[in-house]
Amino acid sequence: MNKTYALSYDNTNPYSTGCVNKSPITYETEYIYKNGVKIGYVQLKGSAYCHTAWGYLKFYSAAPYDYYANVWVDSFNGTTKRAFTSCASSGGNGWIMKGQTSCYTAQLWNLDPYNTLAKAGIYSSSGALIISANTGRY
């Protein structure tokens, strides 16, 4: 697969492209705690076949209000950020809203020299960030 073609996966949906089922990888799972209780996790997922990565956020209980949580994936070339996406970006399935339990981001090309990380943000009903969690870079 040449680099130009691979970069065309940037900001595409990992499910509609089929990458989610092609040599799937979970690079890292970071558990999320609120008041000492595990409430969910954020993952950096990927496809070895497509050479892509995306973020996934899962809660064990439904979100209590709208705009509750989102995941961002940052792609780096060395120390320089080259791209980012989130659940709310094109290719993702939107913020975790009231009654929902998960979201995923669009995918980004993830092969040397590029690497990615996922970071989750959970917000109060007033919109203040109350919890964050990050994976490492892979």
PDB file of C-alpha atoms in Angstrom:
ATOM      1  CA  MET A   1       0.000   0.000   0.000  1.00  0.00           C
ATOM      2  CA  ASN A   2       1.570   3.283  -0.955  1.00  0.00           C
ATOM      3  CA  LYS A   3       1.652   6.254   1.397  1.00  0.00           C
ATOM      4  CA  THR A   4      -0.628   8.453  -0.718  1.00  0.00           C
ATOM      5  CA  TYR A   5      -3.341   5.795  -0.729  1.00  0.00           C
ATOM      6  CA  ALA A   6      -2.951   5.080   2.972  1.00  0.00           C
ATOM      7  CA  LEU A   7      -3.312   8.729   3.936  1.00  0.00           C
ATOM      8  CA  SER A   8      -6.660   8.657   2.134  1.00  0.00           C
ATOM      9  CA  TYR A   9      -7.921   6.683   5.171  1.00  0.00           C
ATOM     10  CA  ASP A  10      -7.478   9.826   7.310  1.00  0.00           C
ATOM     11  CA  ASN A  11     -10.809  10.949   8.791  1.00  0.00           C
ATOM     12  CA  THR A  12     -12.749   7.976   7.445  1.00  0.00           C
ATOM     13  CA  ASN A  13     -15.076   5.718   9.401  1.00  0.00           C
ATOM     14  CA  PRO A  14     -13.317   2.517  10.545  1.00  0.00           C
ATOM     15  CA  TYR A  15     -16.605   0.575  10.289  1.00  0.00           C
ATOM     16  CA  SER A  16     -17.708   1.674   6.809  1.00  0.00           C
ATOM     17  CA  THR A  17     -14.193   1.111   5.388  1.00  0.00           C
ATOM     18  CA  GLY A  18     -14.085  -2.367   6.938  1.00  0.00           C
ATOM     19  CA  CYS A  19     -10.816  -1.604   8.725  1.00  0.00           C
ATOM     20  CA  VAL A  20     -12.393  -2.433  12.109  1.00  0.00           C
ATOM     21  CA  ASN A  21     -12.478  -6.117  11.051  1.00  0.00           C
ATOM     22  CA  LYS A  22      -9.138  -6.292   9.203  1.00  0.00           C
ATOM     23  CA  SER A  23      -6.381  -7.450  11.573  1.00  0.00           C
ATOM     24  CA  PRO A  24      -7.829  -5.525  14.557  1.00  0.00           C
ATOM     25  CA  ILE A  25      -5.509  -4.267  17.300  1.00  0.00           C
ATOM     26  CA  THR A  26      -6.157  -2.782  20.712  1.00  0.00           C
ATOM     27  CA  TYR A  27      -2.993  -0.806  21.397  1.00  0.00           C
ATOM     28  CA  GLU A  28      -3.961   0.228  24.917  1.00  0.00           C
ATOM     29  CA  THR A  29      -6.924   0.337  27.296  1.00  0.00           C
ATOM     30  CA  GLU A  30      -6.962   3.040  29.953  1.00  0.00           C
ATOM     31  CA  TYR A  31      -9.645   2.624  32.637  1.00  0.00           C
ATOM     32  CA  ILE A  32     -11.590   5.651  33.827  1.00  0.00           C
ATOM     33  CA  TYR A  33     -12.467   6.179  37.491  1.00  0.00           C
ATOM     34  CA  LYS A  34     -14.897   8.563  39.169  1.00  0.00           C
ATOM     35  CA  ASN A  35     -14.667   8.838  42.956  1.00  0.00           C
ATOM     36  CA  GLY A  36     -12.620   5.633  43.040  1.00  0.00           C
ATOM     37  CA  VAL A  37     -15.161   3.620  41.011  1.00  0.00           C
ATOM     38  CA  LYS A  38     -14.306   2.261  37.564  1.00  0.00           C
ATOM     39  CA  ILE A  39     -16.907   3.780  35.200  1.00  0.00           C
ATOM     40  CA  GLY A  40     -15.500   2.834  31.793  1.00  0.00           C
ATOM     41  CA  TYR A  41     -12.458   2.924  29.564  1.00  0.00           C
ATOM     42  CA  VAL A  42     -10.827   4.629  26.603  1.00  0.00           C
ATOM     43  CA  GLN A  43      -8.991   2.592  23.991  1.00  0.00           C
ATOM     44  CA  LEU A  44      -6.650   3.298  21.149  1.00  0.00           C
ATOM     45  CA  LYS A  45      -7.715   0.745  18.542  1.00  0.00           C
ATOM     46  CA  GLY A  46      -6.369   0.057  15.103  1.00  0.00           C
ATOM     47  CA  SER A  47      -6.075  -2.113  12.034  1.00  0.00           C
ATOM     48  CA  ALA A  48      -2.749  -3.720  11.128  1.00  0.00           C
ATOM     49  CA  TYR A  49      -4.104  -4.323   7.624  1.00  0.00           C
ATOM     50  CA  CYS A  50      -5.229  -0.715   6.993  1.00  0.00           C
ATOM     51  CA  HIS A  51      -2.414   0.818   9.104  1.00  0.00           C
ATOM     52  CA  THR A  52      -4.908   3.052  10.893  1.00  0.00           C
ATOM     53  CA  ALA A  53      -5.833   3.928  14.467  1.00  0.00           C
ATOM     54  CA  TRP A  54      -8.961   5.335  16.122  1.00  0.00           C
ATOM     55  CA  GLY A  55     -10.286   6.043  19.588  1.00  0.00           C
ATOM     56  CA  TYR A  56     -13.083   4.222  21.392  1.00  0.00           C
ATOM     57  CA  LEU A  57     -14.771   5.235  24.647  1.00  0.00           C
ATOM     58  CA  LYS A  58     -17.075   2.916  26.616  1.00  0.00           C
ATOM     59  CA  PHE A  59     -19.031   3.526  29.827  1.00  0.00           C
ATOM     60  CA  TYR A  60     -20.587   0.785  31.954  1.00  0.00           C
ATOM     61  CA  SER A  61     -23.714   2.933  32.570  1.00  0.00           C
ATOM     62  CA  ALA A  62     -25.624   5.313  30.320  1.00  0.00           C
ATOM     63  CA  ALA A  63     -24.524   8.958  30.210  1.00  0.00           C
ATOM     64  CA  PRO A  64     -26.555  11.141  32.614  1.00  0.00           C
ATOM     65  CA  TYR A  65     -26.823  14.177  30.294  1.00  0.00           C
ATOM     66  CA  ASP A  66     -26.025  15.465  26.813  1.00  0.00           C
ATOM     67  CA  TYR A  67     -22.479  16.237  25.686  1.00  0.00           C
ATOM     68  CA  TYR A  68     -21.175  13.955  28.401  1.00  0.00           C
ATOM     69  CA  ALA A  69     -17.979  12.644  26.795  1.00  0.00           C
ATOM     70  CA  ASN A  70     -15.792  12.623  23.708  1.00  0.00           C
ATOM     71  CA  VAL A  71     -12.540  11.032  22.542  1.00  0.00           C
ATOM     72  CA  TRP A  72      -9.847  12.716  20.496  1.00  0.00           C
ATOM     73  CA  VAL A  73      -7.090  10.984  18.565  1.00  0.00           C
ATOM     74  CA  ASP A  74      -3.930  12.932  17.841  1.00  0.00           C
ATOM     75  CA  SER A  75      -1.515  11.781  15.134  1.00  0.00           C
ATOM     76  CA  PHE A  76       2.128  12.797  15.349  1.00  0.00           C
ATOM     77  CA  ASN A  77       5.114  12.825  13.028  1.00  0.00           C
ATOM     78  CA  GLY A  78       7.884  12.790  15.630  1.00  0.00           C
ATOM     79  CA  THR A  79       7.020  15.605  18.038  1.00  0.00           C
ATOM     80  CA  THR A  80       4.840  17.490  15.540  1.00  0.00           C
ATOM     81  CA  LYS A  81       1.077  16.943  15.622  1.00  0.00           C
ATOM     82  CA  ARG A  82       0.009  16.277  12.020  1.00  0.00           C
ATOM     83  CA  ALA A  83      -3.729  15.583  12.436  1.00  0.00           C
ATOM     84  CA  PHE A  84      -6.503  14.995  14.949  1.00  0.00           C
ATOM     85  CA  THR A  85     -10.055  13.702  14.970  1.00  0.00           C
ATOM     86  CA  SER A  86     -12.776  12.994  17.547  1.00  0.00           C
ATOM     87  CA  CYS A  87     -16.082  11.189  17.959  1.00  0.00           C
ATOM     88  CA  ALA A  88     -17.719  14.469  16.927  1.00  0.00           C
ATOM     89  CA  SER A  89     -15.659  14.750  13.706  1.00  0.00           C
ATOM     90  CA  SER A  90     -16.744  13.434  10.330  1.00  0.00           C
ATOM     91  CA  GLY A  91     -16.134   9.673  10.354  1.00  0.00           C
ATOM     92  CA  GLY A  92     -16.928   9.349  14.077  1.00  0.00           C
ATOM     93  CA  ASN A  93     -20.327   8.595  15.585  1.00  0.00           C
ATOM     94  CA  GLY A  94     -20.752  11.739  17.721  1.00  0.00           C
ATOM     95  CA  TRP A  95     -20.448  12.764  21.370  1.00  0.00           C
ATOM     96  CA  ILE A  96     -21.706  10.396  24.037  1.00  0.00           C
ATOM     97  CA  MET A  97     -25.080  11.917  24.826  1.00  0.00           C
ATOM     98  CA  LYS A  98     -27.704  11.223  27.516  1.00  0.00           C
ATOM     99  CA  GLY A  99     -28.594   7.521  27.574  1.00  0.00           C
ATOM    100  CA  GLN A 100     -25.629   6.429  25.436  1.00  0.00           C
ATOM    101  CA  THR A 101     -22.623   4.383  26.503  1.00  0.00           C
ATOM    102  CA  SER A 102     -19.989   4.611  23.755  1.00  0.00           C
ATOM    103  CA  CYS A 103     -18.453   6.518  20.879  1.00  0.00           C
ATOM    104  CA  TYR A 104     -15.653   6.048  18.368  1.00  0.00           C
ATOM    105  CA  THR A 105     -13.573   8.437  16.296  1.00  0.00           C
ATOM    106  CA  ALA A 106     -12.663   8.487  12.643  1.00  0.00           C
ATOM    107  CA  GLN A 107      -9.418   6.716  11.834  1.00  0.00           C
ATOM    108  CA  LEU A 108      -6.030   8.197  11.030  1.00  0.00           C
ATOM    109  CA  TRP A 109      -3.041   6.674   9.222  1.00  0.00           C
ATOM    110  CA  ASN A 110      -0.804   5.048  11.824  1.00  0.00           C
ATOM    111  CA  LEU A 111       2.438   3.676  10.451  1.00  0.00           C
ATOM    112  CA  ASP A 112       6.006   4.903  10.828  1.00  0.00           C
ATOM    113  CA  PRO A 113       6.815   7.762  10.837  1.00  0.00           C
ATOM    114  CA  TYR A 114       3.351   8.502  12.315  1.00  0.00           C
ATOM    115  CA  ASN A 115       2.005   7.430  15.703  1.00  0.00           C
ATOM    116  CA  THR A 116      -1.180   8.214  17.606  1.00  0.00           C
ATOM    117  CA  LEU A 117      -2.721   8.524  21.056  1.00  0.00           C
ATOM    118  CA  ALA A 118      -6.308   8.680  22.315  1.00  0.00           C
ATOM    119  CA  LYS A 119      -7.559  11.040  25.014  1.00  0.00           C
ATOM    120  CA  ALA A 120     -11.005  11.055  26.583  1.00  0.00           C
ATOM    121  CA  GLY A 121     -12.803  13.956  28.205  1.00  0.00           C
ATOM    122  CA  ILE A 122     -15.833  13.644  30.480  1.00  0.00           C
ATOM    123  CA  TYR A 123     -17.818  16.768  31.214  1.00  0.00           C
ATOM    124  CA  SER A 124     -20.249  18.005  33.854  1.00  0.00           C
ATOM    125  CA  SER A 125     -23.752  19.189  32.955  1.00  0.00           C
ATOM    126  CA  SER A 126     -22.357  22.754  32.924  1.00  0.00           C
ATOM    127  CA  GLY A 127     -19.701  21.766  30.362  1.00  0.00           C
ATOM    128  CA  ALA A 128     -16.691  21.743  32.694  1.00  0.00           C
ATOM    129  CA  LEU A 129     -14.099  19.008  32.171  1.00  0.00           C
ATOM    130  CA  ILE A 130     -14.289  16.729  35.218  1.00  0.00           C
ATOM    131  CA  ILE A 131     -12.311  13.632  34.182  1.00  0.00           C
ATOM    132  CA  SER A 132      -9.741  12.941  31.505  1.00  0.00           C
ATOM    133  CA  ALA A 133      -7.804   9.846  30.531  1.00  0.00           C
ATOM    134  CA  ASN A 134      -5.118   9.281  27.901  1.00  0.00           C
ATOM    135  CA  THR A 135      -3.473   6.313  26.268  1.00  0.00           C
ATOM    136  CA  GLY A 136       0.175   6.281  25.349  1.00  0.00           C
ATOM    137  CA  ARG A 137       1.423   6.868  21.809  1.00  0.00           C
ATOM    138  CA  TYR A 138       1.611   3.901  19.476  1.00  0.00           C
TER     139      TYR A 138
END
